[in-house]
PDB file of C-alpha atoms in Angstrom:
ATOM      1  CA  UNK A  29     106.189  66.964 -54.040  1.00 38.00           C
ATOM      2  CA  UNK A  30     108.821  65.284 -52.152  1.00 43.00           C
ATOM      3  CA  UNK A  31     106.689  63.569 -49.882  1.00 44.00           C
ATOM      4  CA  UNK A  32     105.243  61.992 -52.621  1.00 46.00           C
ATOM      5  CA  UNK A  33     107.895  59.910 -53.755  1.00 43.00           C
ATOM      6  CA  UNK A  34     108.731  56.981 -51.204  1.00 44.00           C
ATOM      7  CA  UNK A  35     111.431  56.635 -49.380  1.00 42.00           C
ATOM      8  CA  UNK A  36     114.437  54.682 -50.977  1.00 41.00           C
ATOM      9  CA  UNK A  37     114.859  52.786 -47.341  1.00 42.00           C
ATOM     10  CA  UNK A  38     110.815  51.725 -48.038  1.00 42.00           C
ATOM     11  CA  UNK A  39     111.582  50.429 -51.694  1.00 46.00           C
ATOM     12  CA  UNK A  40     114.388  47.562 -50.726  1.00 57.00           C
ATOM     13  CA  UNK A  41     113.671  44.589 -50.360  1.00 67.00           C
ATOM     14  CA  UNK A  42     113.535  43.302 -46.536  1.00 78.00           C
ATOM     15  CA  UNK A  43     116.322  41.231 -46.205  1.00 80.00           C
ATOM     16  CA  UNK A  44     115.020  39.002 -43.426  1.00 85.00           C
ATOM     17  CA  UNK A  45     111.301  38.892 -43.752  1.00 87.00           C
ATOM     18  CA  UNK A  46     110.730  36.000 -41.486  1.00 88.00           C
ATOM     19  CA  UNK A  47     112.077  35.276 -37.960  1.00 89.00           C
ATOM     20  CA  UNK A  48     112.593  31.818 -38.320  1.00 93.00           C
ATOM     21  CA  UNK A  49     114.649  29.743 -41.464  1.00 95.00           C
ATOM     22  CA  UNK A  50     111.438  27.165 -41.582  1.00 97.00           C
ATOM     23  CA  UNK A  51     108.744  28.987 -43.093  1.00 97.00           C
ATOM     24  CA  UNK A  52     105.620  27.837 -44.783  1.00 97.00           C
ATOM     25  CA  UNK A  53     105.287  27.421 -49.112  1.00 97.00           C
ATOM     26  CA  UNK A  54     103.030  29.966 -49.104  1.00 97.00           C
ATOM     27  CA  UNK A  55     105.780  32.329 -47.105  1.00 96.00           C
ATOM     28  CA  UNK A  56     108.020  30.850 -49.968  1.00 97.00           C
ATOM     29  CA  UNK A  57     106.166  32.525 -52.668  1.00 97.00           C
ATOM     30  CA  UNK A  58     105.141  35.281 -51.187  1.00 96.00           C
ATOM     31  CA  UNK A  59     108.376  36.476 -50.874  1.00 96.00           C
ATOM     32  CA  UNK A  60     109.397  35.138 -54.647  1.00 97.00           C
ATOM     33  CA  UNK A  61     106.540  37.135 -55.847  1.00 96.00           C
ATOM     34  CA  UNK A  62     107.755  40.444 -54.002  1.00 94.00           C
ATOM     35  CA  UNK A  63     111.841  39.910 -55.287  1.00 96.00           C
ATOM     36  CA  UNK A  64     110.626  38.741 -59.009  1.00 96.00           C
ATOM     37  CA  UNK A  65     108.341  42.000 -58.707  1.00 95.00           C
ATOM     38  CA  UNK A  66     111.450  44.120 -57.753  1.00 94.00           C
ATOM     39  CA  UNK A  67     114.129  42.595 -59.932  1.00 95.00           C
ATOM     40  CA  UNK A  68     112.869  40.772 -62.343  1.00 96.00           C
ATOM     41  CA  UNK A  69     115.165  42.374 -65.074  1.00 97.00           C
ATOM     42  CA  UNK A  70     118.271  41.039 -63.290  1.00 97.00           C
ATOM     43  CA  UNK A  71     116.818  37.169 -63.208  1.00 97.00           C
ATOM     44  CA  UNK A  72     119.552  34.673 -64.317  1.00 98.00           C
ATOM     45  CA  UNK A  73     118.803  30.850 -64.140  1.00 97.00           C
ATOM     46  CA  UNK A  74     121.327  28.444 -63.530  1.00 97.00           C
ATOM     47  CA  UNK A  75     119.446  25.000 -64.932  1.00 97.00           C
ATOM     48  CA  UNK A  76     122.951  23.646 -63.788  1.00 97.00           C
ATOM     49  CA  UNK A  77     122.357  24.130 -60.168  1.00 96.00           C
ATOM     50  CA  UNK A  78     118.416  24.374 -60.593  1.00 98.00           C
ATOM     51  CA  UNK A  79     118.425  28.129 -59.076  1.00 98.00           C
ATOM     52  CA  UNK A  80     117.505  31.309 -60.436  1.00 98.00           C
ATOM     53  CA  UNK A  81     119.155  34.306 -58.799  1.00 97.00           C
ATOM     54  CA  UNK A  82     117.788  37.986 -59.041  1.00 97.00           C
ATOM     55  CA  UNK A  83     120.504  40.478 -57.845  1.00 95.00           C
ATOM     56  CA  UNK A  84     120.219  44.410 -56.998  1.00 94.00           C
ATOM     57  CA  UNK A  85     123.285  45.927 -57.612  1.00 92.00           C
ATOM     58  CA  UNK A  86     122.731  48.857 -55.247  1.00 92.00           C
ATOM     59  CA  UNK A  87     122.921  47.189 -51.987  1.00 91.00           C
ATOM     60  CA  UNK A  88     125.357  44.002 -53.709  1.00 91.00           C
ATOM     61  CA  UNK A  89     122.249  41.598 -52.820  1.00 94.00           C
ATOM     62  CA  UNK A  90     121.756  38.082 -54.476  1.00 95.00           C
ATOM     63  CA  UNK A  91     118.105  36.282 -53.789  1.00 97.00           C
ATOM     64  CA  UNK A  92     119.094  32.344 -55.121  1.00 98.00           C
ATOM     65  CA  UNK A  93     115.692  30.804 -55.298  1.00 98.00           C
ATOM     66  CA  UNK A  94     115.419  27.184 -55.940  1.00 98.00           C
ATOM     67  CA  UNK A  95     113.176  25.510 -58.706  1.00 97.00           C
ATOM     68  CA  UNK A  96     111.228  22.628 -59.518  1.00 96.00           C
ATOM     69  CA  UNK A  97     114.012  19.712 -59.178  1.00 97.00           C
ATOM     70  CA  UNK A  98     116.691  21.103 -56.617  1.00 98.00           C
ATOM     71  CA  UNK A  99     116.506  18.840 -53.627  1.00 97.00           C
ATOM     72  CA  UNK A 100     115.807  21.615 -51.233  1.00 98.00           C
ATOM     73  CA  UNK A 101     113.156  23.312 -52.890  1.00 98.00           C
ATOM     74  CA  UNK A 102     111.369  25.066 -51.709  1.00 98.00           C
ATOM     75  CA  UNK A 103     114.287  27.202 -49.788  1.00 98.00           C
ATOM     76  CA  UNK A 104     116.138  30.811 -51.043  1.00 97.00           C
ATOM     77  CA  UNK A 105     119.072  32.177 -50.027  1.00 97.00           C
ATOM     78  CA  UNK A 106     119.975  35.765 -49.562  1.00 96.00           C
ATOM     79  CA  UNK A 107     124.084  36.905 -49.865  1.00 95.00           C
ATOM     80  CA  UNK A 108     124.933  40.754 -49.093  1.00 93.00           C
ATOM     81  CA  UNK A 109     128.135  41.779 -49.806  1.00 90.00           C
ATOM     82  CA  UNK A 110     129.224  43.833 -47.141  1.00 89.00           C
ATOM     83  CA  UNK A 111     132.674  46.038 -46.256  1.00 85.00           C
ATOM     84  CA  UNK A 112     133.118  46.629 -42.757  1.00 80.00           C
ATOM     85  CA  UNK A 113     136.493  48.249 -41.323  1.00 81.00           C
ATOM     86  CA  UNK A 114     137.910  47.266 -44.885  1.00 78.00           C
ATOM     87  CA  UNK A 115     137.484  43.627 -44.944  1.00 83.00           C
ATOM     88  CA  UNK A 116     135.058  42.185 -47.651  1.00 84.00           C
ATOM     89  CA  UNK A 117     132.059  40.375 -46.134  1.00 88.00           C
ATOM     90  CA  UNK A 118     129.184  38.580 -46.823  1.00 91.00           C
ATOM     91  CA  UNK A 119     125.723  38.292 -45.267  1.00 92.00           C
ATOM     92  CA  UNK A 120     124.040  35.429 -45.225  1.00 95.00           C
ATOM     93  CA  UNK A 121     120.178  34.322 -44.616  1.00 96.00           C
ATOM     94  CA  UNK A 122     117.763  31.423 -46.019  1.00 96.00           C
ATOM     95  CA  UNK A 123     114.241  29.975 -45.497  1.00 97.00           C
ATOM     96  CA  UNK A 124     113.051  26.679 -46.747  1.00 97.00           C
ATOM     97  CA  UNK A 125     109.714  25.242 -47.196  1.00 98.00           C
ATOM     98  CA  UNK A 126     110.561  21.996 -47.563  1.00 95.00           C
ATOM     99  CA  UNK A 127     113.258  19.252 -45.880  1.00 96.00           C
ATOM    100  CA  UNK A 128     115.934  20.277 -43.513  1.00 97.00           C
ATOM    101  CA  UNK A 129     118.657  18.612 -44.897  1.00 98.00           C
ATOM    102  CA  UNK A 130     118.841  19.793 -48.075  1.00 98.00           C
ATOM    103  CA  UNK A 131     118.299  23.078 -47.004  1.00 97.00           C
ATOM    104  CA  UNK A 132     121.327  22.737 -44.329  1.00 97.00           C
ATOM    105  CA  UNK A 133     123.777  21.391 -47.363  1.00 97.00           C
ATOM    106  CA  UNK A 134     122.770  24.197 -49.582  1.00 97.00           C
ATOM    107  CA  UNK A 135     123.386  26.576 -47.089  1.00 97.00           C
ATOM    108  CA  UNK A 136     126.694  25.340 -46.383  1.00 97.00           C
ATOM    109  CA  UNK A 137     127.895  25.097 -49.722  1.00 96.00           C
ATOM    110  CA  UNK A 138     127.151  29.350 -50.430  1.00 96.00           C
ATOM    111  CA  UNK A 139     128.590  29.529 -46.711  1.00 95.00           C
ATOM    112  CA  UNK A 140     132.140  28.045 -48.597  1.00 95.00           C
ATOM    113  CA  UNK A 141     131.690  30.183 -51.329  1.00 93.00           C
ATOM    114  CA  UNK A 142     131.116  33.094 -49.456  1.00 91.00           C
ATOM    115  CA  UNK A 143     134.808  32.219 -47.735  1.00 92.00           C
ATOM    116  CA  UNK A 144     136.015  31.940 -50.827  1.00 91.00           C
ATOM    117  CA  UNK A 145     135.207  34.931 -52.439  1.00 85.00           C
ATOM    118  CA  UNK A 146     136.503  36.330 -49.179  1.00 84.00           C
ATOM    119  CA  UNK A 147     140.022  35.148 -50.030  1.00 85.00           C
ATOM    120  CA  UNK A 148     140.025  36.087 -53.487  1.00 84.00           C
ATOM    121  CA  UNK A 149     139.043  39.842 -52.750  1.00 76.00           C
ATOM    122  CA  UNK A 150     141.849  39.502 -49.829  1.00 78.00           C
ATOM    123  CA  UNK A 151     144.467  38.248 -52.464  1.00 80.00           C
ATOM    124  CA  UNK A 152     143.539  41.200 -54.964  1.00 78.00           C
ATOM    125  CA  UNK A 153     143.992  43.839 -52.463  1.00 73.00           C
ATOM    126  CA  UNK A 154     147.264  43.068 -51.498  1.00 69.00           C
TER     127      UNK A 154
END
């Protein structure tokens, strides 16, 4: 019976499914299709930012897809949190579909966040 069920390592989601940031809309929502499939329950959308982010709690990963009117779409951004020898870090990937630019300043703005939530963890743990 245990070879039946499939391995946890073959359930989670592939973190970078694509070798290159500059993939292809179709690539886009391919790999929408597979997180929505996965995590669908944990979907929040931020018509703020014009993202919606799916999250699985068990490996502390955050998919932030854009939508329709966020200059960048289409593009996502995967964020891992991470510890490694103690320190709080984050992992950090994205693919876009669509212009550069955009992509580059959206990537750069989780890139600051990332820093910052680096700081605050550092300032709670002292």
């Amino acid at each position: 019976l245990v070879a039946l069920w499939p391995d946890a390592a073959a359930l989670a989601q592939e973190f970078q499914p694509y070798p290159s940031p500059k993939i292809t809309v179709d690539e886009w929502q391919k790999y929408l299709l597979e997180v929505r499939s996965r995590h669908e329950a944990s979907a929040e959308i931020y018509k703020d930012k014009n993202v919606v982010v799916f999250s699985d709690q068990t490996t502390r990963t955050f998919y932030i897809f854009t939508t329709r009117d966020h200059p960048a779409h289409p593009a996502w951004i995967t964020r891992q949190i991470v510890e490694q020898g103690g320190e709080v870090n984050v992992r950090q990937i994205g693919y876009f579909a669509g212009a550069q630019a955009p992509f580059d300043r959206m990537f750069s703005e989780y890139l600051q966040l990332n820093e910052q939530l680096k700081h605050e963890v550092e300032q709670r743990n002292q």
